[in-house]
Structure formats: structure tokens, C-alpha cells
Amino acid sequence: MKKKITTMILSLSLLSVGSFFAGQALAADAKENSQTITRDGYQTSSKGSAEFFTGNVRIDSLFSENDSAPYTGGYVTFQPSARSAWHTHPAGQRLIVTEGVGWVQEWGGPIEKIREGDVVWCPPGVKHWHGATPTTSMTHIALTGMLEGNNVEWLEKVSDEQYDTKTEKSKK
Ligand code: MN
């Protein structure tokens, strides 16, 4: 009889130790496996730095990268004639145009018109720029891959000569 009680106590304590750890695990899972809603306006807009952009550019950061989704997201709005400097992305970038009409160009290629609903994939290491046209503003969502903590390599500015309506590829 005495042995049976001891066994029971041991089982109970094992049970409670087990459930203690199970409880810890559940609490951790709840944090990692729950959805997150970031409310509109949570993060303040910032102006595109004159070092990397020409003209009036507004950047609204949407999210940072994490371990399972290694890319950043942001809205970028270019006022007419505003554009990024030339740059590359070490892990590529997707642009989703959400408003207006703009231009994108890769080094050595024509200026291409992009408009609301268009999606652009820029592979890793491809030198390019994106921005508005001289007369229309353009907003895109930029999803930019992260590689070793870096998502962009900035190069020289797009000169007024390079940013020229006559070089736009005509697409009718
Ligand atoms: Mn880019």
C-alpha cells in the first residue's frame, strides 16, 4: 500500500512537471504563431533621402523582415519627375504599382512605363531605378529581399539626361 502511494505521488509530480513545460511551450507558440495586425498610420511616413532619391518621394514602411519571411515591405510614392538613384538589390525586389503611372529602367535597357496593377520583378544584382514620369505621380509597394542584413546597394543618381521622355520605350 505504501509503495502504491509513493508511485502515485511520483506520477503526479511528473504530470505536473510535464504540464508545466507544456504550458510554457503553448505560451511561446501562441506568441510566435499568432497573426499580427499593424494598424494603418502606426508608422510615420518619411521623406526619401536626397542622397538616394531625386525629387519628392514619400516612404511609408509596412514591415521589416523576419526569419521565415526575409523581405521588407513599404509603400513608396514618387511625385512627378521624382525617382530613385540607380541601385541593385542583393536578393531581388518585387514592385506592385498601386496608383498612377511611372517609369522603371534597367541599366542598358529602355525606360518602361508601369501603371496601377503592374508587377515588376527585379532579379538580384540588376542595376535599375524606378520613379514617376515627368507629369504623373506613381505609388508602388516594394517587397525587397534581405541578404545578410542588407536589401539595397545604392549607386549614382539618375541624371536629367538619363531621365528623358525621348528614351521611353513606346508601347501602344
Ligand atoms: Mn529597386
Coordinates of C-alpha atoms and ligand atoms in Angstrom, one line a residue:
M1 CA 0.0 0.0 0.0
K2 CA 2.8 2.4 0.9
K3 CA 4.6 1.7 -2.4
K4 CA 1.5 2.4 -4.3
I5 CA 1.1 5.8 -2.7
T6 CA 4.7 6.7 -3.5
T7 CA 4.2 5.7 -7.1
M8 CA 1.1 7.8 -7.3
I9 CA 2.9 10.9 -5.9
L10 CA 5.8 10.4 -8.3
S11 CA 3.3 10.1 -11.2
L12 CA 1.5 13.3 -10.0
S13 CA 4.7 15.2 -9.8
L14 CA 5.8 14.0 -13.2
L15 CA 2.5 15.0 -14.5
S16 CA 2.7 18.5 -13.1
V17 CA 6.3 18.9 -14.4
G18 CA 5.1 17.8 -17.8
S19 CA 2.1 20.1 -17.9
F20 CA 4.3 23.0 -16.6
F21 CA 6.6 22.6 -19.7
A22 CA 3.6 22.0 -21.9
G23 CA 2.2 25.3 -20.6
Q24 CA 5.4 27.1 -21.3
A25 CA 5.5 25.7 -24.8
L26 CA 1.9 26.7 -25.5
A27 CA 2.6 30.3 -24.3
A28 CA 5.6 30.5 -26.6
D29 CA 3.7 29.0 -29.6
A30 CA 0.8 31.5 -29.0
K31 CA 3.2 34.4 -29.4
E32 CA 5.0 33.0 -32.5
N33 CA 2.0 31.5 -34.2
S34 CA -0.5 34.3 -33.8
Q35 CA -1.4 36.7 -36.5
T36 CA -0.2 40.3 -36.2
I37 CA -2.2 43.3 -37.4
T38 CA -0.3 46.5 -37.8
R39 CA -2.8 49.3 -37.9
D40 CA -2.7 51.9 -40.7
G41 CA -0.8 55.0 -39.6
Y42 CA 1.2 53.1 -36.9
Q43 CA 4.4 54.1 -38.6
T44 CA 5.1 57.7 -39.6
S45 CA 6.0 58.5 -43.2
S46 CA 9.4 59.6 -44.1
K47 CA 10.9 61.6 -47.0
G48 CA 13.2 59.8 -49.4
S49 CA 16.7 60.9 -48.7
A50 CA 18.2 63.4 -51.2
E51 CA 21.3 61.1 -51.2
F52 CA 19.3 58.3 -52.8
F53 CA 16.4 60.0 -54.4
T54 CA 15.7 62.9 -56.8
G55 CA 12.6 65.0 -56.2
N56 CA 9.8 64.5 -53.8
V57 CA 9.5 60.9 -52.5
R58 CA 7.4 59.6 -49.6
I59 CA 8.2 56.3 -48.0
D60 CA 5.7 54.5 -45.8
S61 CA 7.3 51.5 -44.2
L62 CA 5.0 48.5 -43.9
F63 CA 7.1 45.8 -42.2
S64 CA 10.6 44.6 -41.5
E65 CA 12.0 41.1 -42.4
N66 CA 11.8 38.2 -40.0
D67 CA 13.3 34.7 -40.0
S68 CA 10.7 33.0 -42.2
A69 CA 9.9 36.0 -44.4
P70 CA 13.2 37.6 -45.2
Y71 CA 12.0 40.6 -47.1
T72 CA 10.9 44.2 -46.2
G73 CA 7.7 45.9 -47.4
G74 CA 6.9 49.5 -48.0
Y75 CA 4.8 52.0 -50.0
V76 CA 6.8 54.5 -52.0
T77 CA 5.2 57.5 -53.6
F78 CA 7.0 59.5 -56.3
Q79 CA 5.7 62.9 -57.2
P80 CA 6.1 63.9 -60.9
S81 CA 9.7 63.7 -62.1
A82 CA 10.9 62.1 -58.8
R83 CA 12.9 58.9 -59.0
S84 CA 15.3 56.7 -57.1
A85 CA 19.0 56.7 -57.8
W86 CA 20.5 53.7 -59.7
H87 CA 20.7 50.7 -57.3
T88 CA 20.8 47.0 -57.0
H89 CA 19.2 44.5 -54.6
P90 CA 21.3 41.6 -53.3
A91 CA 18.2 39.4 -53.0
G92 CA 15.9 41.0 -55.7
Q93 CA 12.8 43.1 -55.4
R94 CA 9.1 43.0 -56.5
L95 CA 7.3 46.2 -57.2
I96 CA 3.5 46.3 -57.3
V97 CA 2.2 49.5 -58.7
T98 CA -0.9 50.6 -56.7
E99 CA -1.5 54.0 -58.1
G100 CA -0.6 56.3 -61.0
V101 CA 1.9 55.8 -63.8
G102 CA 5.6 55.7 -63.5
W103 CA 8.8 54.5 -65.1
V104 CA 11.3 51.7 -64.4
Q105 CA 14.6 51.1 -66.3
E106 CA 17.4 48.7 -66.0
W107 CA 21.0 49.5 -67.0
G108 CA 21.3 49.4 -70.8
G109 CA 17.6 48.9 -71.4
P110 CA 14.8 51.3 -72.4
I111 CA 12.6 53.2 -69.9
E112 CA 9.4 51.2 -69.4
K113 CA 6.1 52.6 -68.4
I114 CA 4.4 51.0 -65.4
R115 CA 0.9 51.6 -64.2
E116 CA -1.5 50.6 -61.4
G117 CA -1.7 46.8 -61.2
D118 CA 1.6 46.1 -63.0
V119 CA 4.1 43.9 -61.1
V120 CA 7.9 44.2 -61.7
W121 CA 10.4 41.6 -60.7
C122 CA 14.0 42.8 -60.4
P123 CA 16.5 39.9 -60.0
P124 CA 19.4 40.1 -57.6
G125 CA 22.3 42.4 -58.7
V126 CA 20.4 44.0 -61.7
K127 CA 21.2 47.8 -61.8
H128 CA 18.0 49.8 -62.2
W129 CA 15.9 52.7 -61.0
H130 CA 12.1 53.4 -60.6
G131 CA 10.1 56.5 -60.2
A132 CA 7.3 58.8 -61.6
T133 CA 7.0 60.1 -65.1
P134 CA 7.7 63.9 -65.6
T135 CA 3.9 64.6 -65.5
T136 CA 2.3 61.8 -63.3
S137 CA 2.9 60.5 -59.8
M138 CA 3.3 56.8 -59.1
T139 CA 2.9 54.7 -55.9
H140 CA 4.2 51.2 -55.6
I141 CA 4.6 48.6 -52.9
A142 CA 8.2 47.4 -52.8
L143 CA 8.9 43.9 -51.4
T144 CA 12.7 43.7 -51.1
G145 CA 14.6 40.6 -50.2
M146 CA 17.2 40.7 -47.4
L147 CA 20.6 39.1 -47.7
E148 CA 22.9 39.2 -44.6
G149 CA 21.0 42.2 -43.2
N150 CA 21.2 44.3 -46.5
N151 CA 18.5 44.9 -49.1
V152 CA 19.9 47.6 -51.3
E153 CA 23.2 48.8 -52.8
W154 CA 22.9 52.5 -53.8
L155 CA 24.8 53.8 -56.8
E156 CA 24.9 57.1 -58.7
K157 CA 21.9 59.4 -59.2
V158 CA 19.8 59.2 -62.4
S159 CA 20.8 62.3 -64.3
D160 CA 18.3 64.6 -66.1
E161 CA 19.8 63.3 -69.4
Q162 CA 19.1 59.7 -68.4
Y163 CA 15.7 60.7 -67.1
D164 CA 14.4 61.8 -70.5
T165 CA 11.0 61.4 -72.1
K166 CA 12.6 60.7 -75.5
T167 CA 14.1 57.4 -74.3
E168 CA 10.8 55.9 -73.1
K169 CA 10.0 52.7 -74.9
S170 CA 6.7 53.4 -76.7
K171 CA 4.1 50.7 -76.0
K172 CA 0.8 51.1 -77.7
Ligands
MN1 MN 14.7 48.8 -56.7

